[in-house]
């Protein structure tokens, strides 16, 4: 294992820790799989175009997110990473002016189909936001929130699931004595892990994370990254990040986006060491963005 | 000078001055009402003096000194007083002479030069009567069936004992008249309505008729028994009387049946006075009014005010919150909703009497009338809900305060951060679940703020209530022991209207004036108490949802 907290403090652009990426790639159970095509596909977009009113934010995006892997989205600010991510759990439905063409398939079923129940979809595809957003409720109730919505009210079942989720989010030891305390009383890093616990309590198939560490210090960031490496055995994880070391450290695959287009998708090692597209290499070597 | 202005100091002074003026105004109101209202319950000394009449003869005066003021001597002379004085100004006193039944008047102004020195003889008694107001005089004797049983020094203790007895009898009579006969009347009325109902439905057959006849007879029997008991008690209570010498030397008999309390104010020590004071204060808050509201307590008005405000809150909360949720969360934010929002805001500025007229026309006549036709046809033509009552008053005030609740709820909803809504939705909650579980709880402090404003406005509102349910004297409270306990169709008393009634409609304005202040003070206290209750609730909610501010 490398030392992520040290890397995270390095300046962003030039310090791609390639050796770390290689190390990680070597440690992977199916290292050497270069083509995403040979992996099982979890989410697939087909000719996805997205408009915010008159402005187009996504142009003909075709990506395949592999199952049980960590996929990172990188790209300059405003290129549409969040927008694409929010297509996967239909969060964009909340934006009135948003219009979507094309398909998003989850396990080969179109999630924008009329018959799909959005609430059920969001239980299968969990999401963690950039800023931690715990509810102003107790830590316990925060984690139990999704379960209660599902109609679980049995005390024992709730307590068990909450504990499992908090352990899964590596927060249990820190909060086990004050489950009744307000979730807003936790530190930023703890809050973000609480929010992750809240999401994984529902046992989703996919976990979407939109810059989960941008508001955190290096130590908290390291904890979250460690957590992601553990969680990837159980979930398909998609993470948006501005931090390329982070992408290199935690992800198996990386998608580089630019101006609303999916420019290049490959396994992380290849994308960082031998990018095919000029725009990709320009970005990761820090020439723009 | 210029630099002084630039320094911002005048601005600070101006703001501080504004605060000071506001503070002085608030404290002034409280001080005035408290001073005038609360002093009323202090046992006043009874003074004795002599007065030179216009024909030169001297008469004796006995009474409480209520007020004194400086007047120009010339004005007094012009109005016919024979005063020889070189001073420009002199004092005149307002005496409460009491004994309205004997003298025909109660209050009178007397100029000081025509009065002798005031004295305060120890044996003067103040008699608080249930009719005709206070009585002052020198106690001479206590009588039983017209025969003297105690005189001189022995009179007062004997009097106190016999007043005690009379009061107990009075309580018994009151209980029979009010509660037991009231219950019977209630049963009678129920029976009559039942019969009428059966008749209207065409189901009034022979067995039903005889059954009811029997019930009625049983009730009449009970009624007769009660009447007999009443007769007996009335005979007993009329037994004793006191006789006293009033200021013109006449000896007057006062039946103890009419006496609430008698004491010698000039002989009372401080401890006695304090005891008396708090007893009166307590009675003021807990007793029914007497003598066209100029005497006794104001309990029904306090009760009515609080019950109306509570009912209003129960009605306005769901209405306002639902409207706000629709406007902020569900409606498409377009020109239409903007117009509605402006209209709602402006509703808050409509004069309250307009709401009263609306309440009378819509709630009382239309809604109430329809309810009567549908559910209480047996009572017609006497209205049940078709006449002003506490329900309609509360509803009218709920409509009146609706805009405040809507506006603050909307503001509260707008303050719930988008990130929290998204967090909830991302966990698979529907929009409605998100609203219930996250958004509305977080809005609750804002809703409470709206309610606080609504309560403050509603509790003090008087004008519209006169149209939709408030009366100067309600025979019974809207909450009592008869099924269904809450009688929302009943008329009720209200502190605000009570002030108006006592202060301006009373037959004896001078006597009632301190009560106006005392009632006003109580109204303020009731509003403050209601507000404090709401505020503490809000603070508790804020505590729960603290951290919202930081987001
Ligand atoms: N709700 C919205 N309404 C209108 N335009 C939007 C909205 N959300 C995003 N956009 C636009 O869509 C484009 C993509 O935005 P998006 O948030 O996906 O970028 P991003 O890659 O996540 O950027 P960042 O790294 O800064 O988070 C931007 O041009 C943005 O202005
Ligand atoms: Mg983004």
CSV table of C-alpha atoms and ligand atoms in Angstrom, one decimal, chain A residues 50-53 55-58 73-86 92 94-98 130 210-211 240-242 257 259-260 283, chain B residues 418, ligand 1:
chain,number,residue,atom,x,y,z
A,50,UNK,CA,-28.3,16.2,-22.3
A,51,UNK,CA,-29.5,19.8,-22.5
A,52,UNK,CA,-30.0,22.3,-19.8
A,53,UNK,CA,-32.6,24.5,-21.5
A,55,UNK,CA,-27.3,24.7,-23.5
A,56,UNK,CA,-26.1,21.2,-24.3
A,57,UNK,CA,-24.1,19.7,-21.4
A,58,UNK,CA,-23.5,16.1,-22.7
A,73,UNK,CA,-14.5,10.4,-13.9
A,74,UNK,CA,-11.9,13.1,-14.5
A,75,UNK,CA,-11.9,16.3,-16.5
A,76,UNK,CA,-11.8,20.0,-16.2
A,77,UNK,CA,-14.4,21.9,-14.3
A,78,UNK,CA,-17.8,22.2,-16.1
A,79,UNK,CA,-17.1,19.4,-18.5
A,80,UNK,CA,-20.2,17.5,-17.4
A,81,UNK,CA,-18.9,14.9,-14.9
A,82,UNK,CA,-21.5,15.6,-12.3
A,83,UNK,CA,-24.2,15.8,-15.0
A,84,UNK,CA,-23.3,12.4,-16.3
A,85,UNK,CA,-23.1,10.9,-12.8
A,86,UNK,CA,-26.5,12.3,-12.0
A,92,UNK,CA,-31.4,15.3,-13.1
A,94,UNK,CA,-35.2,17.3,-10.3
A,95,UNK,CA,-33.9,20.0,-12.7
A,96,UNK,CA,-36.9,21.3,-14.6
A,97,UNK,CA,-34.9,22.6,-17.6
A,98,UNK,CA,-33.0,19.3,-18.1
A,130,UNK,CA,-19.7,16.7,-2.7
A,210,UNK,CA,-19.4,13.2,-6.6
A,211,UNK,CA,-16.1,14.6,-5.4
A,240,UNK,CA,-15.9,12.0,-9.7
A,241,UNK,CA,-12.7,13.6,-8.7
A,242,UNK,CA,-10.5,16.5,-9.5
A,257,UNK,CA,-14.3,14.0,-20.1
A,259,UNK,CA,-16.6,19.8,-23.0
A,260,UNK,CA,-19.4,17.3,-22.4
A,283,UNK,CA,-5.0,17.4,-19.2
B,418,UNK,CA,-31.4,21.7,-1.7
C,1,LIG,N1,-28.9,22.8,-13.0
C,1,LIG,C1,-28.2,23.3,-14.0
C,1,LIG,N2,-28.8,24.2,-14.8
C,1,LIG,C2,-28.2,24.7,-15.9
C,1,LIG,N3,-27.0,24.4,-16.3
C,1,LIG,C3,-26.3,23.5,-15.5
C,1,LIG,C4,-26.9,22.9,-14.4
C,1,LIG,N4,-26.0,22.0,-13.8
C,1,LIG,C5,-25.0,22.1,-14.6
C,1,LIG,N5,-25.1,22.9,-15.6
C,1,LIG,C6,-24.2,23.2,-16.7
C,1,LIG,O1,-23.8,22.0,-17.2
C,1,LIG,C7,-22.4,21.9,-17.5
C,1,LIG,C8,-21.8,20.8,-16.8
C,1,LIG,O2,-21.9,20.9,-15.4
C,1,LIG,P1,-21.4,19.8,-14.4
C,1,LIG,O3,-21.9,20.3,-13.1
C,1,LIG,O4,-21.8,18.5,-14.9
C,1,LIG,O5,-19.8,20.0,-14.5
C,1,LIG,P2,-18.7,19.3,-13.6
C,1,LIG,O6,-17.9,18.5,-14.6
C,1,LIG,O7,-19.3,18.5,-12.6
C,1,LIG,O8,-17.9,20.5,-13.1
C,1,LIG,P3,-17.2,20.6,-11.6
C,1,LIG,O9,-15.9,19.8,-11.8
C,1,LIG,O10,-16.9,22.0,-11.5
C,1,LIG,O11,-18.1,20.0,-10.6
C,1,LIG,C9,-21.8,23.3,-17.0
C,1,LIG,O12,-21.6,24.1,-18.1
C,1,LIG,C10,-22.9,23.8,-16.1
C,1,LIG,O13,-23.0,25.2,-16.2
